[in-house]
Tab-separated table of C-alpha atoms and ligand atoms in Angstrom:
chain	number	residue	atom	x	y	z
G	1	MET	CA	95.437	-119.349	-130.091
G	2	ARG	CA	92.662	-121.070	-132.033
G	3	ARG	CA	90.365	-122.053	-129.184
G	4	PHE	CA	87.878	-124.922	-129.052
G	5	PRO	CA	84.437	-124.601	-127.440
G	6	ASP	CA	84.229	-124.772	-123.630
G	7	GLY	CA	83.685	-128.302	-122.410
G	8	PHE	CA	85.200	-129.803	-125.563
G	9	LEU	CA	86.023	-133.475	-125.004
G	10	TRP	CA	89.678	-134.255	-125.625
G	11	GLY	CA	90.039	-137.981	-125.693
G	12	VAL	CA	91.927	-141.065	-126.748
G	13	SER	CA	90.334	-144.278	-128.025
G	14	THR	CA	90.933	-148.003	-127.692
G	15	SER	CA	88.828	-151.126	-128.086
G	16	ALA	CA	88.718	-154.185	-125.866
G	17	TYR	CA	90.103	-156.905	-128.130
G	18	GLN	CA	92.886	-154.649	-129.381
G	19	VAL	CA	94.327	-153.832	-125.957
G	20	GLU	CA	92.987	-156.019	-123.164
G	21	GLY	CA	94.625	-159.423	-123.587
G	22	ALA	CA	93.756	-161.620	-120.569
G	23	VAL	CA	91.461	-163.612	-122.801
G	24	ASP	CA	91.083	-166.433	-120.275
G	25	VAL	CA	90.813	-164.273	-117.186
G	26	ASP	CA	87.736	-163.740	-114.981
G	27	GLY	CA	85.458	-166.072	-116.893
G	28	ARG	CA	85.585	-164.281	-120.250
G	29	GLY	CA	83.906	-166.219	-123.049
G	30	ARG	CA	85.402	-166.550	-126.507
G	31	SER	CA	84.744	-164.015	-129.221
G	32	ILE	CA	84.842	-164.279	-132.994
G	33	TRP	CA	88.204	-162.501	-132.944
G	34	ASP	CA	89.744	-165.252	-130.777
G	35	THR	CA	88.615	-167.758	-133.361
G	36	PHE	CA	89.621	-165.664	-136.349
G	37	SER	CA	93.055	-164.593	-135.104
G	38	HIS	CA	93.856	-168.218	-134.259
G	39	THR	CA	92.952	-169.327	-137.766
G	40	PRO	CA	96.226	-169.682	-139.709
G	41	GLY	CA	96.727	-167.064	-142.406
G	42	LYS	CA	94.123	-164.582	-141.206
G	43	VAL	CA	96.340	-162.143	-139.292
G	44	GLU	CA	99.818	-161.027	-140.320
G	45	ASN	CA	102.611	-162.823	-138.568
G	46	GLY	CA	100.118	-165.110	-136.799
G	47	ASP	CA	99.468	-162.355	-134.233
G	48	THR	CA	96.499	-162.686	-131.871
G	49	GLY	CA	94.949	-160.565	-129.128
G	50	ASP	CA	95.751	-163.160	-126.448
G	51	VAL	CA	98.125	-160.797	-124.666
G	52	ALA	CA	97.877	-157.542	-126.652
G	53	CYS	CA	98.806	-154.667	-124.299
G	54	ASP	CA	97.665	-156.584	-121.211
G	55	HIS	CA	95.503	-153.526	-120.537
G	56	TYR	CA	93.030	-155.649	-118.563
G	57	GLN	CA	95.623	-156.429	-115.912
G	58	ARG	CA	97.535	-153.146	-116.107
G	59	LEU	CA	94.447	-151.050	-115.662
G	60	GLU	CA	95.576	-148.691	-112.903
G	61	SER	CA	98.927	-147.804	-114.434
G	62	ASP	CA	97.361	-147.401	-117.875
G	63	LEU	CA	94.721	-145.084	-116.458
G	64	ASP	CA	97.556	-142.975	-115.056
G	65	LEU	CA	98.669	-142.340	-118.635
G	66	LEU	CA	95.502	-140.365	-119.315
G	67	PRO	CA	96.259	-137.317	-117.148
G	68	GLU	CA	99.771	-137.405	-118.593
G	69	LEU	CA	98.219	-137.065	-122.049
G	70	GLY	CA	96.156	-134.107	-120.855
G	71	VAL	CA	92.880	-135.717	-121.894
G	72	ASN	CA	89.470	-135.377	-120.249
G	73	ALA	CA	87.840	-138.339	-122.065
G	74	TYR	CA	88.643	-141.993	-122.681
G	75	ARG	CA	86.767	-143.976	-125.300
G	76	PHE	CA	87.048	-147.689	-124.589
G	77	SER	CA	84.844	-150.653	-125.423
G	78	ILE	CA	83.240	-153.232	-123.193
G	79	ALA	CA	83.950	-156.824	-124.211
G	80	TRP	CA	80.520	-158.400	-124.576
G	81	PRO	CA	81.935	-161.912	-123.916
G	82	ARG	CA	83.316	-160.758	-120.552
G	83	LEU	CA	79.811	-159.851	-119.366
G	84	PHE	CA	77.965	-162.624	-121.180
G	85	PRO	CA	80.373	-165.528	-121.797
G	86	ASP	CA	77.578	-167.350	-123.648
G	87	GLY	CA	76.351	-164.230	-125.448
G	88	ARG	CA	73.125	-164.010	-123.459
G	89	GLY	CA	71.605	-165.247	-120.208
G	90	ARG	CA	74.171	-165.808	-117.472
G	91	VAL	CA	76.051	-162.637	-116.444
G	92	GLU	CA	79.685	-162.890	-115.317
G	93	ARG	CA	80.062	-160.747	-112.215
G	94	ARG	CA	83.855	-160.467	-112.527
G	95	GLY	CA	83.513	-158.982	-115.989
G	96	LEU	CA	80.979	-156.436	-114.753
G	97	ASP	CA	83.257	-155.527	-111.848
G	98	HIS	CA	86.185	-154.891	-114.144
G	99	TYR	CA	84.419	-152.134	-116.066
G	100	ASP	CA	83.140	-150.715	-112.766
G	101	ARG	CA	86.758	-150.282	-111.730
G	102	LEU	CA	87.636	-148.814	-115.116
G	103	ILE	CA	84.827	-146.261	-114.987
G	104	ASP	CA	85.497	-145.319	-111.368
G	105	GLY	CA	89.213	-145.039	-112.131
G	106	LEU	CA	88.441	-142.617	-114.937
G	107	LEU	CA	86.121	-140.471	-112.851
G	108	GLU	CA	88.706	-140.298	-110.042
G	109	ARG	CA	91.141	-138.890	-112.592
G	110	GLY	CA	88.668	-136.370	-113.973
G	111	VAL	CA	88.268	-138.306	-117.226
G	112	GLU	CA	84.872	-138.756	-118.877
G	113	PRO	CA	84.102	-142.342	-119.965
G	114	VAL	CA	82.926	-142.704	-123.570
G	115	VAL	CA	81.771	-146.307	-123.760
G	116	THR	CA	81.528	-148.337	-126.953
G	117	LEU	CA	79.203	-151.302	-126.607
G	118	TYR	CA	80.251	-153.221	-129.696
G	119	HIS	CA	83.713	-153.008	-131.169
G	120	TRP	CA	83.680	-156.274	-133.129
G	121	ASP	CA	84.222	-158.924	-130.439
G	122	LEU	CA	80.960	-160.815	-130.866
G	123	PRO	CA	80.603	-163.751	-128.459
G	124	GLN	CA	81.509	-166.905	-130.396
G	125	ALA	CA	78.447	-168.615	-128.878
G	126	LEU	CA	76.243	-166.188	-130.815
G	127	GLU	CA	78.270	-166.587	-133.995
G	128	ASP	CA	77.619	-170.325	-133.727
G	129	GLU	CA	73.897	-169.533	-133.943
G	130	GLY	CA	74.235	-167.247	-136.965
G	131	GLY	CA	75.909	-164.146	-135.509
G	132	TRP	CA	74.905	-160.883	-137.156
G	133	LEU	CA	72.985	-162.801	-139.802
G	134	SER	CA	70.435	-163.711	-137.137
G	135	ARG	CA	67.806	-161.426	-135.641
G	136	ASP	CA	68.318	-163.279	-132.340
G	137	THR	CA	71.703	-161.579	-132.090
G	138	VAL	CA	69.944	-158.216	-132.265
G	139	GLU	CA	67.863	-159.172	-129.230
G	140	ALA	CA	70.908	-160.578	-127.411
G	141	PHE	CA	72.590	-157.207	-128.011
G	142	ALA	CA	69.569	-155.405	-126.562
G	143	GLU	CA	69.829	-157.592	-123.449
G	144	TYR	CA	73.577	-156.999	-123.111
G	145	THR	CA	73.278	-153.238	-123.604
G	146	ALA	CA	70.397	-152.971	-121.126
G	147	THR	CA	72.658	-154.706	-118.598
G	148	CYS	CA	75.399	-152.142	-119.269
G	149	PHE	CA	73.014	-149.203	-118.963
G	150	ALA	CA	71.682	-150.548	-115.640
G	151	ALA	CA	75.180	-151.256	-114.282
G	152	TYR	CA	77.023	-148.127	-115.413
G	153	GLY	CA	74.372	-145.620	-116.471
G	154	ASP	CA	74.685	-143.728	-113.189
G	155	ARG	CA	78.237	-142.697	-114.200
G	156	VAL	CA	78.484	-142.925	-117.983
G	157	ARG	CA	77.181	-139.998	-120.011
G	158	TRP	CA	78.351	-141.019	-123.494
G	159	TRP	CA	77.415	-144.317	-125.111
G	160	VAL	CA	78.464	-145.571	-128.532
G	161	THR	CA	76.299	-148.453	-129.691
G	162	GLN	CA	78.101	-149.841	-132.742
G	163	ASN	CA	81.543	-149.173	-134.164
G	164	GLU	CA	81.760	-148.832	-137.947
G	165	PRO	CA	78.902	-150.908	-139.377
G	166	TRP	CA	80.375	-150.554	-142.880
G	167	ILE	CA	83.716	-152.033	-141.847
G	168	ILE	CA	81.880	-154.888	-140.139
G	169	GLY	CA	80.044	-155.588	-143.387
G	170	VAL	CA	82.772	-155.033	-145.925
G	171	LEU	CA	85.732	-156.581	-144.123
G	172	GLY	CA	83.863	-159.167	-142.062
G	173	TYR	CA	81.301	-160.445	-144.589
G	174	GLN	CA	82.145	-159.188	-148.075
G	175	LEU	CA	85.929	-159.535	-148.259
G	176	GLY	CA	86.650	-161.961	-145.415
G	177	ILE	CA	89.521	-159.860	-144.048
G	178	HIS	CA	88.019	-159.524	-140.561
G	179	ALA	CA	86.060	-161.906	-138.347
G	180	PRO	CA	83.911	-163.819	-139.021
G	181	GLY	CA	85.680	-164.047	-142.390
G	182	MET	CA	82.799	-164.502	-144.822
G	183	THR	CA	82.881	-163.565	-148.515
G	184	ASP	CA	79.231	-163.188	-149.437
G	185	LEU	CA	77.783	-159.878	-150.603
G	186	ARG	CA	74.231	-160.718	-149.624
G	187	ALA	CA	75.342	-161.771	-146.152
G	188	SER	CA	77.229	-158.501	-145.854
G	189	VAL	CA	74.104	-156.408	-146.515
G	190	GLU	CA	72.044	-158.521	-144.127
G	191	ALA	CA	74.667	-158.346	-141.375
G	192	MET	CA	74.953	-154.550	-141.697
G	193	HIS	CA	71.196	-154.230	-141.502
G	194	ASN	CA	71.081	-156.277	-138.317
G	195	VAL	CA	73.944	-154.249	-136.846
G	196	LEU	CA	71.878	-151.099	-137.507
G	197	LEU	CA	68.809	-152.710	-135.957
G	198	ALA	CA	70.935	-153.547	-132.926
G	199	HIS	CA	71.969	-149.889	-132.731
G	200	GLY	CA	68.309	-148.855	-132.714
G	201	ARG	CA	67.382	-151.436	-130.094
G	202	ALA	CA	70.201	-150.221	-127.845
G	203	VAL	CA	68.970	-146.627	-128.130
G	204	GLN	CA	65.503	-147.835	-127.115
G	205	GLU	CA	66.928	-149.747	-124.149
G	206	LEU	CA	68.846	-146.677	-122.959
G	207	ARG	CA	65.732	-144.517	-123.093
G	208	ALA	CA	63.645	-147.197	-121.373
G	209	GLY	CA	66.220	-147.612	-118.594
G	210	GLY	CA	65.820	-143.979	-117.595
G	211	THR	CA	69.453	-143.360	-116.619
G	212	GLY	CA	69.891	-140.544	-119.123
G	213	GLY	CA	73.128	-140.275	-121.058
G	214	LYS	CA	73.768	-139.548	-124.720
G	215	VAL	CA	73.891	-142.257	-127.319
G	216	GLY	CA	74.960	-142.606	-130.942
G	217	ALA	CA	76.826	-144.912	-133.299
G	218	ALA	CA	80.357	-144.474	-134.686
G	219	PHE	CA	80.591	-144.548	-138.475
G	220	SER	CA	83.678	-144.900	-140.624
G	221	LEU	CA	83.099	-141.968	-142.966
G	222	PHE	CA	85.025	-141.193	-146.139
G	223	PRO	CA	84.487	-138.125	-148.282
G	224	ASN	CA	84.326	-139.282	-151.909
G	225	TYR	CA	85.755	-137.330	-154.833
G	226	PRO	CA	85.704	-138.001	-158.573
G	227	ALA	CA	89.110	-138.842	-160.090
G	228	THR	CA	88.348	-136.601	-163.082
G	229	ASP	CA	85.654	-134.105	-163.865
G	230	THR	CA	83.642	-136.470	-166.036
G	231	ASP	CA	80.007	-137.398	-165.425
G	232	ALA	CA	81.027	-141.039	-165.067
G	233	ASP	CA	83.563	-140.361	-162.312
G	234	ARG	CA	81.255	-137.919	-160.581
G	235	ASP	CA	78.620	-140.607	-160.559
G	236	ALA	CA	81.084	-143.153	-159.198
G	237	ALA	CA	81.936	-140.762	-156.348
G	238	ARG	CA	78.270	-140.175	-155.577
G	239	LEU	CA	77.472	-143.896	-155.533
G	240	SER	CA	80.528	-144.667	-153.453
G	241	GLY	CA	79.254	-142.096	-150.969
G	242	GLU	CA	75.990	-144.047	-150.779
G	243	TYR	CA	77.920	-147.291	-150.338
G	244	VAL	CA	80.226	-146.204	-147.504
G	245	ASN	CA	78.443	-143.310	-145.779
G	246	ARG	CA	74.799	-142.822	-146.632
G	247	TRP	CA	73.960	-146.527	-146.386
G	248	PHE	CA	74.324	-145.996	-142.621
G	249	LEU	CA	73.623	-142.315	-142.023
G	250	ASP	CA	70.366	-142.277	-143.999
G	251	PRO	CA	68.650	-145.125	-142.145
G	252	VAL	CA	69.809	-143.869	-138.734
G	253	LEU	CA	69.073	-140.179	-139.320
G	254	LYS	CA	66.314	-140.284	-141.943
G	255	GLY	CA	64.785	-143.749	-141.678
G	256	SER	CA	65.457	-144.819	-145.272
G	257	TYR	CA	68.146	-146.429	-147.431
G	258	PRO	CA	69.557	-144.529	-150.432
G	259	ASP	CA	67.742	-145.686	-153.592
G	260	ASP	CA	70.567	-146.039	-156.096
G	261	MET	CA	72.772	-148.114	-153.833
G	262	ARG	CA	69.816	-150.245	-152.865
G	263	ALA	CA	69.125	-150.856	-156.547
G	264	LEU	CA	72.773	-151.742	-157.125
G	265	TYR	CA	72.793	-154.226	-154.247
G	266	GLU	CA	69.533	-155.784	-155.416
G	267	GLU	CA	70.890	-156.178	-158.943
G	268	ARG	CA	73.727	-158.201	-157.449
G	269	VAL	CA	72.073	-160.219	-154.700
G	270	GLY	CA	68.353	-160.165	-155.405
G	271	PRO	CA	65.507	-158.577	-153.434
G	272	LEU	CA	66.406	-157.449	-149.915
G	273	GLN	CA	64.183	-157.519	-146.842
G	274	LEU	CA	65.259	-154.365	-145.044
G	275	ASP	CA	62.489	-153.918	-142.516
G	276	GLY	CA	62.562	-152.243	-139.104
G	277	LEU	CA	63.701	-148.849	-140.336
G	278	ASP	CA	61.629	-147.179	-137.635
G	279	THR	CA	63.709	-149.020	-135.021
G	280	ILE	CA	66.959	-148.058	-136.731
G	281	ALA	CA	65.872	-144.426	-136.841
G	282	THR	CA	65.007	-144.223	-133.131
G	283	PRO	CA	66.346	-140.727	-132.429
G	284	SER	CA	69.912	-140.766	-131.136
G	285	ASP	CA	71.886	-137.852	-129.691
G	286	PHE	CA	75.018	-137.542	-131.802
G	287	VAL	CA	76.864	-138.912	-134.793
G	288	GLY	CA	80.221	-140.525	-134.070
G	289	VAL	CA	82.694	-139.853	-136.877
G	290	ASN	CA	85.740	-142.038	-137.455
G	291	TYR	CA	87.830	-140.332	-140.102
G	292	TYR	CA	91.132	-141.482	-141.583
G	293	THR	CA	91.255	-140.618	-145.265
G	294	ARG	CA	89.325	-139.889	-148.478
G	295	ARG	CA	88.295	-142.017	-151.472
G	296	VAL	CA	89.050	-140.819	-154.992
G	297	MET	CA	86.734	-142.661	-157.374
G	298	ARG	CA	87.039	-143.650	-160.998
G	299	ALA	CA	84.191	-145.207	-162.960
G	300	ALA	CA	84.913	-148.802	-164.018
G	301	PRO	CA	81.944	-150.073	-166.040
G	302	GLY	CA	81.532	-153.823	-165.731
G	303	ARG	CA	83.705	-154.123	-162.608
G	304	GLU	CA	82.257	-156.529	-159.989
G	305	PRO	CA	80.717	-156.215	-157.550
G	306	PHE	CA	80.613	-152.436	-158.077
G	307	PRO	CA	81.329	-150.385	-161.204
G	308	TRP	CA	84.176	-148.282	-159.834
G	309	ASP	CA	87.815	-148.264	-158.742
G	310	VAL	CA	89.286	-146.511	-155.737
G	311	GLU	CA	92.363	-144.615	-156.908
G	312	PRO	CA	95.659	-145.301	-155.159
G	313	ALA	CA	97.350	-142.482	-153.230
G	314	ARG	CA	98.011	-139.511	-155.489
G	315	PRO	CA	101.634	-138.544	-156.118
G	316	GLY	CA	102.673	-135.639	-153.921
G	317	VAL	CA	100.019	-136.239	-151.266
G	318	PRO	CA	101.579	-137.167	-147.902
G	319	VAL	CA	100.777	-140.682	-146.658
G	320	THR	CA	101.070	-142.582	-143.378
G	321	ASP	CA	103.436	-145.546	-143.088
G	322	VAL	CA	100.704	-147.855	-144.404
G	323	GLY	CA	100.051	-145.588	-147.387
G	324	TRP	CA	96.828	-143.853	-146.368
G	325	GLU	CA	96.638	-140.322	-147.783
G	326	ILE	CA	96.825	-137.641	-145.099
G	327	VAL	CA	94.211	-135.119	-146.202
G	328	PRO	CA	92.928	-133.132	-143.197
G	329	GLU	CA	91.025	-130.585	-145.310
G	330	CYS	CA	88.761	-133.450	-146.433
G	331	LEU	CA	87.630	-133.823	-142.825
G	332	THR	CA	86.298	-130.248	-142.904
G	333	ASP	CA	84.550	-131.139	-146.147
G	334	LEU	CA	83.055	-134.248	-144.634
G	335	LEU	CA	81.765	-132.379	-141.582
G	336	MET	CA	80.258	-129.642	-143.751
G	337	THR	CA	78.521	-132.250	-145.904
G	338	LEU	CA	77.128	-133.940	-142.799
G	339	LYS	CA	75.643	-130.628	-141.680
G	340	GLN	CA	74.195	-129.887	-145.112
G	341	GLU	CA	72.597	-133.296	-145.502
G	342	TYR	CA	71.489	-134.090	-141.970
G	343	GLY	CA	71.134	-130.723	-140.239
G	344	ASP	CA	72.597	-129.604	-136.932
G	345	VAL	CA	73.297	-132.960	-135.389
G	346	PRO	CA	75.990	-132.933	-132.678
G	347	VAL	CA	79.182	-134.680	-133.772
G	348	LEU	CA	81.846	-136.514	-131.823
G	349	ILE	CA	85.032	-137.370	-133.678
G	350	LEU	CA	85.644	-140.793	-132.141
G	351	GLU	CA	88.633	-141.894	-134.203
G	352	ASN	CA	91.353	-140.212	-136.246
G	353	GLY	CA	94.992	-141.114	-136.455
G	354	GLY	CA	97.622	-142.847	-138.506
G	355	VAL	CA	100.376	-145.451	-138.588
G	356	PHE	CA	103.875	-144.085	-138.050
G	357	GLU	CA	106.645	-146.507	-137.324
G	358	ASP	CA	108.941	-144.157	-135.383
G	359	ALA	CA	109.074	-145.533	-131.881
G	360	VAL	CA	109.000	-142.277	-129.952
G	361	HIS	CA	110.024	-139.301	-132.105
G	362	ASP	CA	106.957	-139.358	-134.327
G	363	GLU	CA	106.944	-136.015	-136.087
G	364	GLY	CA	104.587	-137.422	-138.743
G	365	ARG	CA	101.888	-138.099	-136.183
G	366	ILE	CA	102.286	-134.606	-134.699
G	367	ASP	CA	101.694	-133.097	-138.148
G	368	LEU	CA	98.697	-135.348	-138.670
G	369	ILE	CA	97.144	-134.305	-135.369
G	370	ARG	CA	97.849	-130.615	-135.919
G	371	GLY	CA	96.321	-130.722	-139.396
G	372	HIS	CA	93.201	-132.618	-138.401
G	373	LEU	CA	92.525	-130.488	-135.338
G	374	ALA	CA	92.809	-127.378	-137.486
G	375	ALA	CA	90.314	-128.987	-139.871
G	376	VAL	CA	87.901	-129.706	-137.011
G	377	ARG	CA	88.306	-126.161	-135.774
G	378	ASP	CA	87.499	-124.826	-139.265
G	379	ALA	CA	84.313	-126.882	-139.339
G	380	ILE	CA	83.321	-125.589	-135.904
G	381	GLU	CA	83.865	-122.048	-137.115
G	382	GLN	CA	81.574	-122.783	-140.044
G	383	GLY	CA	78.852	-123.906	-137.681
G	384	VAL	CA	79.314	-127.662	-137.238
G	385	ASP	CA	78.472	-128.697	-133.682
G	386	VAL	CA	81.556	-130.802	-132.871
G	387	ARG	CA	81.599	-131.785	-129.195
G	388	GLY	CA	84.862	-133.687	-128.973
G	389	TYR	CA	87.823	-135.406	-130.607
G	390	CYS	CA	89.233	-138.801	-129.605
G	391	HIS	CA	92.552	-139.776	-131.123
G	392	TRP	CA	93.075	-143.340	-132.292
G	393	SER	CA	94.818	-144.598	-130.295
G	394	LEU	CA	95.886	-144.245	-126.673
G	395	MET	CA	98.622	-146.791	-127.327
G	396	ASP	CA	100.016	-149.115	-129.972
G	397	ASN	CA	97.841	-152.214	-130.091
G	398	PHE	CA	96.559	-155.225	-132.040
G	399	GLU	CA	95.566	-153.686	-135.369
G	400	TRP	CA	93.219	-156.476	-136.541
G	401	ALA	CA	94.427	-158.187	-139.732
G	402	MET	CA	97.662	-156.151	-139.672
G	403	GLY	CA	98.557	-157.526	-136.252
G	404	TYR	CA	101.086	-155.605	-134.161
G	405	ARG	CA	102.962	-154.192	-137.154
G	406	ALA	CA	100.741	-151.145	-137.555
G	407	ARG	CA	101.361	-148.735	-134.676
G	408	PHE	CA	98.704	-146.071	-134.079
G	409	GLY	CA	99.540	-145.081	-130.489
G	410	LEU	CA	100.316	-141.815	-128.767
G	411	VAL	CA	102.065	-144.146	-126.350
G	412	HIS	CA	104.608	-146.693	-127.571
G	413	VAL	CA	104.231	-150.269	-126.342
G	414	ASP	CA	107.202	-152.613	-126.181
G	415	TYR	CA	105.429	-155.943	-126.636
G	416	GLU	CA	108.342	-157.880	-125.085
G	417	THR	CA	108.281	-156.036	-121.789
G	418	GLN	CA	104.909	-154.237	-121.934
G	419	ALA	CA	106.800	-151.010	-121.203
G	420	ARG	CA	104.855	-147.869	-122.140
G	421	THR	CA	106.625	-144.727	-123.397
G	422	VAL	CA	104.756	-141.548	-124.214
G	423	LYS	CA	105.678	-140.521	-127.771
G	424	ASP	CA	106.435	-136.946	-128.823
G	425	SER	CA	102.944	-136.873	-130.350
G	426	GLY	CA	101.487	-137.723	-126.937
G	427	ARG	CA	103.274	-134.733	-125.411
G	428	TYR	CA	102.116	-132.517	-128.240
G	429	TYR	CA	98.515	-133.702	-127.889
G	430	ALA	CA	98.655	-133.092	-124.128
G	431	GLN	CA	99.630	-129.456	-124.707
G	432	VAL	CA	96.785	-128.849	-127.120
G	433	ALA	CA	94.231	-130.598	-124.915
G	434	ARG	CA	95.289	-128.705	-121.799
G	435	ALA	CA	95.190	-125.386	-123.638
G	436	ASN	CA	91.852	-126.302	-125.261
G	437	GLY	CA	93.283	-124.789	-128.410
G	438	LEU	CA	95.865	-124.853	-131.160
G	439	GLU	CA	98.713	-122.391	-131.261
G	440	ASP	CA	98.417	-120.046	-134.265
G	441	GLU	CA	100.292	-121.024	-137.406
W	1	FCB	C1	89.095	-148.373	-137.279
W	1	FCB	C2	88.737	-149.253	-136.100
W	1	FCB	C3	89.768	-149.239	-135.000
W	1	FCB	C4	91.177	-149.206	-135.541
W	1	FCB	C5	91.322	-148.091	-136.541
W	1	FCB	C6	92.714	-147.950	-137.091
W	1	FCB	O1	88.497	-148.891	-138.426
W	1	FCB	O2	87.509	-148.860	-135.543
W	1	FCB	O3	89.537	-150.363	-134.193
W	1	FCB	O4	91.474	-150.435	-136.085
W	1	FCB	O5	90.437	-148.279	-137.603
């Protein structure tokens, strides 16, 4: 048996807009994802999160799935517009009460809450005033997070401030694939900077509130490799690493932005005002790692906005049903690099998973889980301080621009009937979690 450290968190992840539905229930305000998903052409098949998995109203029975999956942690997100329908100011009691019930329901079942404060559902009222392009949104976030810390800080020990600042910037502001749907490189850099400032402000609010608890952000991290062993491709891989990883890790953990990427951005969009780095670097307690796949980089001089190409999946490398390469050994690499560059910072894997279409007999997902857990275990053996692993996702759900087509769940959801069925991968994961270890190969 390849054991994991005592007290290892074995979890599953979801986020509010992807599972809750009940968008008009209990005084919830609108979010940018309501607006975006209802805009024709933005989400495959015209899907929206209006109903999703109806997790909001099926809370008790969904919580009962957790012990069945053998987990001792549940990472979920709070919907900001349920607590603050107008983004700031007036607090909606019914929204607050809902997450009270969720947290208490977890603790009753021996499951540790891991609470994400922002998983992309910005109140539309704030978007109307500039959203993440406005510093006022940073302060509204500080107010909202302080409310969460005061309400739940007596029971929640793990807080995740922001989910995937790069994805917010690249898909939401650079490519227009996610809400709010902008296509403006300068706006993307400014929005990501404000998201990082908001992270720092939330850390400050947690410390000021005095409830204790550990706090960090979740980053979408991709190890970057050169397509060939040329200087040009090696340079493309290094720069891509600054673009997707270090642009976030450096400010949070070192208080600075990487120089070459900053120069590249400024060549494209002009001088940037990236102040407040001391706020961004307010010491946090862990790094949240969301890992799905690698990037293989080829230099492409003259390509806009950046002088590189990301190679398609390599022949012979296994892929998920949406074509993402399944490369668990790159997760070990990534974790080792984190340790080398940033020291012994505690790590929580907060997302890892894949799309497999098989309804219930999902051998592909079992292999993916087995491989990635072995990779995490290898990193632990080499001295990386990994405290937990949360699989994405508890159940099939609204996968943003891909709608309901892309199924990531350990539990199958029949969207006609809302019936839940634990997949073979869910049973496999339960065994590993209960044993706190992987059977030997
Ligand atoms: C991540 C998101 C999560 C889910 C997975 C598949 O980028 O954080 O909500 O969509 O990808």
